Short mmCIF file of C-alpha atoms in Angstrom, two decimals:
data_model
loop_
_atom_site.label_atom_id
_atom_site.label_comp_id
_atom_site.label_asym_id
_atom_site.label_seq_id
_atom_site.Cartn_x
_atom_site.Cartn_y
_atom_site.Cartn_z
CA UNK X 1 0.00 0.00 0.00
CA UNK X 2 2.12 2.90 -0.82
CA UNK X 3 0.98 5.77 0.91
CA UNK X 4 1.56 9.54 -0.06
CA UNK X 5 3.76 9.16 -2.19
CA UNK X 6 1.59 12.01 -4.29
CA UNK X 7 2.89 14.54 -1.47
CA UNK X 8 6.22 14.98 -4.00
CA UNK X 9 8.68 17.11 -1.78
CA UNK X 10 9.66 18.48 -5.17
CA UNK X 11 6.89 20.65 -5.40
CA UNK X 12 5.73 23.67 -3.81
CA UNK X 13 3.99 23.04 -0.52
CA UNK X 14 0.82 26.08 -0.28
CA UNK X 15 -0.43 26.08 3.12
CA UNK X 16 -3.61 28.24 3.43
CA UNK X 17 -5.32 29.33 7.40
CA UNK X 18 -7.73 31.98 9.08
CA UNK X 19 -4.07 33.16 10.93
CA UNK X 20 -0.86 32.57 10.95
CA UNK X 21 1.59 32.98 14.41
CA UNK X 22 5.64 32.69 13.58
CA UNK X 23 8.03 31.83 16.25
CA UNK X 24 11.34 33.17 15.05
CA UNK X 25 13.31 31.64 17.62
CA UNK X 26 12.12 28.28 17.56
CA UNK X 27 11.29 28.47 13.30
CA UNK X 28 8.31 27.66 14.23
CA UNK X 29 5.10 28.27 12.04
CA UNK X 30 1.66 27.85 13.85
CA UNK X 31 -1.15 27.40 11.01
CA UNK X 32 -4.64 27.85 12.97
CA UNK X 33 -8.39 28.14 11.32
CA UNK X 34 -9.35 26.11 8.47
CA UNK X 35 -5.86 24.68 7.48
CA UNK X 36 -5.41 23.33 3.81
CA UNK X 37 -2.06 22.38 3.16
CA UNK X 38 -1.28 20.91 -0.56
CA UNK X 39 1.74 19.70 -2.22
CA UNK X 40 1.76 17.62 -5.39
CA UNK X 41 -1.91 15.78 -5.58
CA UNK X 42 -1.92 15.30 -1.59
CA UNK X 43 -4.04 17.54 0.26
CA UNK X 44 -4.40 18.01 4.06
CA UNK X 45 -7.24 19.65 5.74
CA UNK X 46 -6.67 20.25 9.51
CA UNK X 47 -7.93 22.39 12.48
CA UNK X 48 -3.98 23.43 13.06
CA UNK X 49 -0.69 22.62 11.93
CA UNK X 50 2.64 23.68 13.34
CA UNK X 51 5.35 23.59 10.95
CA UNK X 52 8.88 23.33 11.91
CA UNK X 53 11.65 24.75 9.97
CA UNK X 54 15.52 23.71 9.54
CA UNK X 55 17.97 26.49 8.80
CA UNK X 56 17.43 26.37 5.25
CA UNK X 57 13.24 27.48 5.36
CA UNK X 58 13.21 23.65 4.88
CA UNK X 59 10.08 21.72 6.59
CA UNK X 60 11.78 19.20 8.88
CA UNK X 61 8.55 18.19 10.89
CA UNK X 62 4.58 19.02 10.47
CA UNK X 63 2.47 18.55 13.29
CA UNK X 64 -1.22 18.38 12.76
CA UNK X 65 -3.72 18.76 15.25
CA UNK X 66 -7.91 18.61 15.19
CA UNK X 67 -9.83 16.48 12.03
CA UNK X 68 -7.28 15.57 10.33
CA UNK X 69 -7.99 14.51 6.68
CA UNK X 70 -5.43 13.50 4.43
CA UNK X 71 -6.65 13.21 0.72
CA UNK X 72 -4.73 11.69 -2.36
CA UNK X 73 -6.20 10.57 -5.48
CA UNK X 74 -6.41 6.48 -5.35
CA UNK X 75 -6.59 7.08 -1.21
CA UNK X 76 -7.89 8.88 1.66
CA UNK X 77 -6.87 8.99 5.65
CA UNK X 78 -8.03 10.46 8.89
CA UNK X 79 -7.49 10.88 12.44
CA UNK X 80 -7.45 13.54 15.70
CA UNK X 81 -3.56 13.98 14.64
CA UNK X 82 -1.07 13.35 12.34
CA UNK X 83 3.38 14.42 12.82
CA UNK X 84 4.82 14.59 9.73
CA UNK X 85 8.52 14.23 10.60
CA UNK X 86 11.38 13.77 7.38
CA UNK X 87 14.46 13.04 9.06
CA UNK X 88 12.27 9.51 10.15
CA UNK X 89 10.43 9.70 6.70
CA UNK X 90 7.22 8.82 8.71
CA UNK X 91 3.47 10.01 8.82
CA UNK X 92 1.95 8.83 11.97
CA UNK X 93 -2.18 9.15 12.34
CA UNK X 94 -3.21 8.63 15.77
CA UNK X 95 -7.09 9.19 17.61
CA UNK X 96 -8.86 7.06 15.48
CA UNK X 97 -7.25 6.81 12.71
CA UNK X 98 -8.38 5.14 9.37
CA UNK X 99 -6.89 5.05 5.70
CA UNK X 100 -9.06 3.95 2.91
CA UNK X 101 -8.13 2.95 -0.25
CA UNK X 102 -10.75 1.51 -2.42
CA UNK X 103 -12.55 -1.20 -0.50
CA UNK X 104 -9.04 -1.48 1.60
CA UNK X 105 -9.10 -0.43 4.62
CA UNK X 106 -6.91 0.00 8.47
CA UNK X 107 -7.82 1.33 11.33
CA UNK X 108 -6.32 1.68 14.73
CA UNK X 109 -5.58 4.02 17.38
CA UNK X 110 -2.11 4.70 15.69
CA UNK X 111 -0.99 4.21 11.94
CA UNK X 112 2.73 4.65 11.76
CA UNK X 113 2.88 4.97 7.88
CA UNK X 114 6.84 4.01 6.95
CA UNK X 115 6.27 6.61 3.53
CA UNK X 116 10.03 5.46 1.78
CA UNK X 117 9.77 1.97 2.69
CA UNK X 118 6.05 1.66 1.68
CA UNK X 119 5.18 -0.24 5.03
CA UNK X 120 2.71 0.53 7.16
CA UNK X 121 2.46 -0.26 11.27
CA UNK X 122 -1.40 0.05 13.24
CA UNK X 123 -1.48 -0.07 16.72
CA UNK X 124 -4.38 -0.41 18.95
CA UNK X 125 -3.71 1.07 22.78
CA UNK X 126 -5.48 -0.59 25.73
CA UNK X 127 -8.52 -3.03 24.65
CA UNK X 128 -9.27 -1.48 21.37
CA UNK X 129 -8.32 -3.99 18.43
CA UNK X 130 -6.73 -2.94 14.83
CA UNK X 131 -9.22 -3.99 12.10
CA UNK X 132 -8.42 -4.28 8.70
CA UNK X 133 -10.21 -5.42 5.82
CA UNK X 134 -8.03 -6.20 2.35
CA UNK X 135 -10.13 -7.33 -0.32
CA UNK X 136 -8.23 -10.06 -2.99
CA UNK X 137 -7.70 -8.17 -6.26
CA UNK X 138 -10.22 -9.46 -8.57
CA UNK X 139 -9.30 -12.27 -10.77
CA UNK X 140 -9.99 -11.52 -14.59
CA UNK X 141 -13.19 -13.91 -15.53
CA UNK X 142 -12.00 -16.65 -17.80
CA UNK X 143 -13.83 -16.23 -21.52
CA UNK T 1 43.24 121.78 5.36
CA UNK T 2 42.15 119.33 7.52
CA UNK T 3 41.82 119.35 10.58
CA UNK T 4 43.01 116.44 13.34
CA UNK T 5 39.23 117.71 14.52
CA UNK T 6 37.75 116.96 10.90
CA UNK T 7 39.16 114.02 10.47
CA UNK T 8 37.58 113.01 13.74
CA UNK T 9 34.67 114.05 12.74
CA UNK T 10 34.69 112.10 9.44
CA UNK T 11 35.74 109.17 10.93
CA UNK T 12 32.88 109.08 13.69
CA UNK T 13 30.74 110.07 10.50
CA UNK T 14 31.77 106.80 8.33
CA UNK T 15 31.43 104.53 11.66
CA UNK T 16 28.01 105.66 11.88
CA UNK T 17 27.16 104.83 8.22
CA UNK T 18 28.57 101.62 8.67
CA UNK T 19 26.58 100.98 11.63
CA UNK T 20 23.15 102.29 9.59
CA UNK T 21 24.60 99.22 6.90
CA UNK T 22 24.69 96.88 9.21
CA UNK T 23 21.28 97.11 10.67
CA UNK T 24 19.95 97.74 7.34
CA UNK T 25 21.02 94.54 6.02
CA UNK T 26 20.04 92.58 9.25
CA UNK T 27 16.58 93.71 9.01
CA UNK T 28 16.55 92.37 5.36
CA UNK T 29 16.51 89.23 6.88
CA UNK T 30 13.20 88.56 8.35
CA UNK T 31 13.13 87.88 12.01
CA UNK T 32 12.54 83.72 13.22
CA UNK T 33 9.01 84.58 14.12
CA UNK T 34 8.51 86.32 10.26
CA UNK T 35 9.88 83.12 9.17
CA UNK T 36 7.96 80.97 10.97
CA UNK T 37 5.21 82.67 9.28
CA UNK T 38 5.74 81.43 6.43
CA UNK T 39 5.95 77.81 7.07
CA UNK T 40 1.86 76.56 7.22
CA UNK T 41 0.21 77.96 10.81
CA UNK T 42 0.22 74.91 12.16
CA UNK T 43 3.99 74.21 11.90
CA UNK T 44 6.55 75.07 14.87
CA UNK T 45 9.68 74.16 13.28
CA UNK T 46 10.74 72.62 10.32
CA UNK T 47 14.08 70.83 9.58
CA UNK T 48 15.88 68.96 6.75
CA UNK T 49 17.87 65.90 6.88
CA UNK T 50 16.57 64.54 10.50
CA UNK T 51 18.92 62.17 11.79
CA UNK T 52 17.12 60.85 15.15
CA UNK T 53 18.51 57.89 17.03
CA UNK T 54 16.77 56.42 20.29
CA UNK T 55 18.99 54.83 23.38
CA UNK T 56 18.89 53.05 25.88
CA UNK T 57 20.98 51.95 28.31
CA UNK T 58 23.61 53.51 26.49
CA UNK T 59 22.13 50.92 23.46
CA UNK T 60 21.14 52.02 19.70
CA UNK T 61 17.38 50.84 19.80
CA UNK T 62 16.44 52.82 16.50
CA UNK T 63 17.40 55.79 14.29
CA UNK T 64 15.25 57.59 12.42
CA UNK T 65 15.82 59.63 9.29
CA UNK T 66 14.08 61.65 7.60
CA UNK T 67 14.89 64.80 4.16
CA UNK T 68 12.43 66.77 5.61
CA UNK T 69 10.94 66.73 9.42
CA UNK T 70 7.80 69.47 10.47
CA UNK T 71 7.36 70.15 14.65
CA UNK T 72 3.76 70.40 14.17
CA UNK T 73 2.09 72.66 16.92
CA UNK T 74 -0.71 70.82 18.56
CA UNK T 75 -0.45 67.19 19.05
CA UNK T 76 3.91 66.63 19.75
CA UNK T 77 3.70 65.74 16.53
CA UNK T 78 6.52 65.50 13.65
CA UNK T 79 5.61 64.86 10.33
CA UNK T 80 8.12 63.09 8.41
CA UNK T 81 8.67 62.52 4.14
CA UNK T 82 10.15 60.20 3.41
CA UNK T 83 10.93 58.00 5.82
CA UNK T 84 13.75 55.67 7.40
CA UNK T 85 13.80 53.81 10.13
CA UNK T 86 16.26 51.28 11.43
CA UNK T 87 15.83 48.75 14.07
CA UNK T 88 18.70 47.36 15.76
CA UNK T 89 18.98 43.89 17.91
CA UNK T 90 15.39 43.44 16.66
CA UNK T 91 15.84 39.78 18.77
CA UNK T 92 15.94 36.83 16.52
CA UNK T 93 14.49 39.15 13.59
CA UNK T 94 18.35 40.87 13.50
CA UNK T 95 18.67 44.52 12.41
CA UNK T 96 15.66 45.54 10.35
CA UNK T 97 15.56 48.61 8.07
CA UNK T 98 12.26 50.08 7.08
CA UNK T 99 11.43 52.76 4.42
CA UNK T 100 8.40 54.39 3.82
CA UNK T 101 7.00 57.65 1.79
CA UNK T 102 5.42 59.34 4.84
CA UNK T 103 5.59 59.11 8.85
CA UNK T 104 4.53 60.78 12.04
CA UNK T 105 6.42 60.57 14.97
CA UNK T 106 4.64 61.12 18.15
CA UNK T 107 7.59 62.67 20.66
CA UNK T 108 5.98 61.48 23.71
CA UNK T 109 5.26 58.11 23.41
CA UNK T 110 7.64 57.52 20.65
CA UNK T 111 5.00 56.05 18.60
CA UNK T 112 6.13 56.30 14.60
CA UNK T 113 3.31 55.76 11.82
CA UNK T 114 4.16 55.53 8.47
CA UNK T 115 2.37 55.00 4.86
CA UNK T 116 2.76 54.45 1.28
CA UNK T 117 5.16 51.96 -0.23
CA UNK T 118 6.09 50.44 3.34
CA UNK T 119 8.84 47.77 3.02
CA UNK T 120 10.90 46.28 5.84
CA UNK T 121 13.94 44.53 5.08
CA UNK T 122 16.01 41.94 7.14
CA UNK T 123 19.27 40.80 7.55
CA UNK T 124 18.60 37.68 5.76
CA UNK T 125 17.09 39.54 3.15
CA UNK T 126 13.72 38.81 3.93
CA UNK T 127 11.80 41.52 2.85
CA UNK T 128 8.04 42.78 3.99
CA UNK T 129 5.76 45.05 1.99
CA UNK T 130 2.53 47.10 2.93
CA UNK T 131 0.32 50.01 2.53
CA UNK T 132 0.91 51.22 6.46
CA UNK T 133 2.59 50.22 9.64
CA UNK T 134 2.44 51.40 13.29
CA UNK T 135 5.59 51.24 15.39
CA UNK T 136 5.05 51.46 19.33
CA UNK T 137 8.67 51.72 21.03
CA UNK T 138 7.04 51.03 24.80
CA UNK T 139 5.71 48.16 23.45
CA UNK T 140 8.30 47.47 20.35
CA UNK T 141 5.35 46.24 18.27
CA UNK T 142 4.87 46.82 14.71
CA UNK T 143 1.68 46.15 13.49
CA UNK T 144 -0.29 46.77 10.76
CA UNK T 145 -4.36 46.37 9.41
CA UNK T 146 -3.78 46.12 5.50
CA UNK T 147 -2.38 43.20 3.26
CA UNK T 148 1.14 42.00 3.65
CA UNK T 149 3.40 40.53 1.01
CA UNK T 150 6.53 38.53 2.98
CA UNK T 151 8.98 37.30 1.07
CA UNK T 152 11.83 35.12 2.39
CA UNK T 153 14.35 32.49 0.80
CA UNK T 154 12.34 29.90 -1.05
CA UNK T 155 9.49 31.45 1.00
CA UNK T 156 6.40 33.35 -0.38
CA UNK T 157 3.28 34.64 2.50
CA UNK T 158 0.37 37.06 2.16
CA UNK T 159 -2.42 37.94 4.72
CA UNK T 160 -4.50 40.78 6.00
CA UNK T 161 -3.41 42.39 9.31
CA UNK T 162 -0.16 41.96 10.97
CA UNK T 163 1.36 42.47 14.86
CA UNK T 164 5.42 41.81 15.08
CA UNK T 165 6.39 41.54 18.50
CA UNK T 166 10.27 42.61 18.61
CA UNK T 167 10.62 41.48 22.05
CA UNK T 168 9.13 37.68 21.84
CA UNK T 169 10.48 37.00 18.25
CA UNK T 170 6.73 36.82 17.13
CA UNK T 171 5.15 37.40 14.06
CA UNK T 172 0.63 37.03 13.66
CA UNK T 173 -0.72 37.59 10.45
CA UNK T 174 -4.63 38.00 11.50
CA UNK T 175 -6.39 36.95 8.27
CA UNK T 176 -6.36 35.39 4.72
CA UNK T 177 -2.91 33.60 5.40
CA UNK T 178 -1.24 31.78 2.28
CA UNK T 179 2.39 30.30 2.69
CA UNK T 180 4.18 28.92 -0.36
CA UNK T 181 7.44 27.02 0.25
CA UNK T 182 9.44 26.34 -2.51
CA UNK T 183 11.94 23.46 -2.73
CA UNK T 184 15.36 22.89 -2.93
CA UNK T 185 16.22 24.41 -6.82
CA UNK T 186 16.86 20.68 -8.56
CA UNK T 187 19.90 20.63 -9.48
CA UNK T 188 21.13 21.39 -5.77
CA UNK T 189 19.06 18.43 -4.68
CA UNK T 190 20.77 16.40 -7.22
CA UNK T 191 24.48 16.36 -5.49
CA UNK T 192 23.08 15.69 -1.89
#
C-alpha cells in the first residue's frame, strides 16, 4: 500500500489558514483556522498545523492537530492527529485513525505509515483492536 | 586743510554709516518669528535631513531619518517625508531597516506611523511590503491592518493584518494567510 507518495517534496507546498503565528526563535510556524495544506496531488485539511523549519526554510517536521484529513487521489486517511517528521520519513495518524483505499481499509488508534519503505504499522492502545479489511484483487473472468 | 578735529569728525561720521549698513542689512533678513510665518500655521519648526537615534541603556534601539521633518504645533507631533527607520537587535528578527514615503512621529510616546510603499527589510534579506505600519517603542510592536506581502528564501506569505512583537520574536498575520514554500532548486538536490 504505498501511501503519499503524491505529497512529491519536489513541489511547492501552499499552506492556506484563518491566521498565521511565527516563532522566530524556535522556526516555528503555527497554522490555525481552516488549514489546507497541498503539495503535489496530496491535500491536508486540519484544524492546526505547526510547521517546523531547519535552517534552510526547509520543513523538517509538520504537526497536525484537530480532524485531520489526508486526501490523495487512489486514497484517503483520517485521524485527531497526524506528525509529519522527514528526518524519520514517517506520517503517523493517531485518535482514530483510518486510511481507505478503495474497498481497503486499516484502522487503529495509531498508523505509523513508513512513507520510503512503503510499510505501514497500526497499533491499537489498551482493549481497542486494529481492524483491517483487504479485499483479494479481482481475478480476470475466464472467456 | 584738515583738521586732526575733521578728520575726527569724518571718521565718527563713516562709523556711523557703517553701523546704519549693518542694521539695514540685518533687518533684510526677516526675524525667526517672520519666518515661521511662512511655514503653514500649524507648523513650529521645520528641519531637513533629521537624523534621530533612540537609546537606551547607552544601546542604539532605533534611528530615524528623515529629508524633511515638520514640529507640528498641537499634538507633539513631527511629520516626516520620506521616511527611514532602522531597528537594531530586533531579537531573533536581527537589524531591520524600514522605508516608507510618509511618517509621524509622536515625541511622547515615541510612537512612529508611516504609509505608502512600506517595506521592511532583514538581515537575511527577507523583505516585507505594505500600505501602512504602526511602530510602538514602549511596546516594540509593529503592526499593521492592511495586506502584507513577505517574502523570504524559497518562501512566499500574504495575509490581511499583521502584529510583530520585537521582544518575543513573534510574528501574527490575523487573516487570509497563504504560505508557499518552494523546494530545494533541482539541481542542488541532485548532489546531496
Amino acid at each position: 500500500v504505498d501511501f503519499f507518495a503524491a505529497a512529491d517534496s519536489g513541489q511547492p507546498l501552499e499552506i492556506t489558514s484563518n491566521q498565521l503565528e511565527v516563532f522566530q526563535q524556535e522556526q516555528k510556524s503555527v497554522f490555525s483556522g481552516d488549514v489546507v495544506a497541498q503539495q503535489g496531488e496530496m491535500t491536508l485539511y486540519t484544524d492546526q498545523l505547526t510547521v517546523i523549519f531547519d535552517g534552510q526554510n526547509d520543513v523538517s517536521r509538520v504537526e497536525a492537530i484537530g480532524r485531520v484529513r489526508i486526501e490523495e487521489p487512489l486514497r484517503h486517511a483520517r485521524g485527531n492527529q497526524a506528525v509529519f517528521d522527514r528526518a524519520a520519513d514517517t506520517l503517523i495518524l493517531s485518535g482514530n485513525a483510518e486510511v481507505v483505499q478503495g474497498e481497503n481499509r486499516i484502522a487503529g488508534d495509531e498508523i505509523t505509515l513508513f512513507i520510503g519503505q512503503n510499510r505501514s504499522l497500526v497499533r491499537s492502545t489498551d482493549s481497542g483492536r486494529v481492524r483491517a479489511v483487504i479485499l483479494p484483487e479481482k481475478k480476470p473472468e475466464s472467456p | 586743510m584738515l583738521t586732526v578735529r575733521r578728520i575726527l569728525a569724518l571718521l565718527i561720521l563713516l562709523a556711523v554709516i557703517l553701523l546704519g549698513l549693518v542694521v539695514w542689512r540685518h533687518l533684510q533678513q526677516a526675524p525667526l518669528q517672520e519666518v515661521l510665518e511662512a511655514l503653514s500655521p500649524e507648523i513650529d519648526l521645520a528641519l531637513d535631513h533629521l537624523n534621530y537615534t533612540e537609546t537606551q541603556d547607552g544601546r542604539k534601539r532605533w534611528t530615524l531619518v528623515a529629508d524633511r521633518a515638520e514640529y507640528l504645533r498641537a499634538g507633539n507631533l513631527v511629520r516626516l517625508t520620506p521616511v527611514q527607520l532602522t531597528f537594531y537587535e530586533a531579537g531573533a528578527f536581527g537589524d531591520l531597516g524600514l522605508t516608507a514615503d510618509h511618517g509621524e512621529l509622536q515625541e511622547d510616546t515615541r510612537q512612529v506611523d508611516v504609509w505608502g510603499g512600506v517595506v521592511i527589510v532583514g538581515e537575511g534579506g527577507e523583505r516585507l511590503q505594505t500600505e501602512t505600519l504602526r511602530y510602538q517603542d514602549q511596546q516594540r510592536l509593529l503592526s499593521t491592518a492592511a495586506p502584507i506581502h513577505y517574502q523570504a528564501p524559497r518562501m512566499e506569505l500574504t495575509g490581511v493584518g499583521l502584529v510583530i512583537d520585537l521582544q518575543k520574536n513573534t510574528m501574527l498575520v490575523k487573516k487570509d494567510v497563504r504560505m508557499l514554500l518552494l523546494p530545494e532548486p533541482q539541481e542542488n538536490s541532485g548532489e546531496n
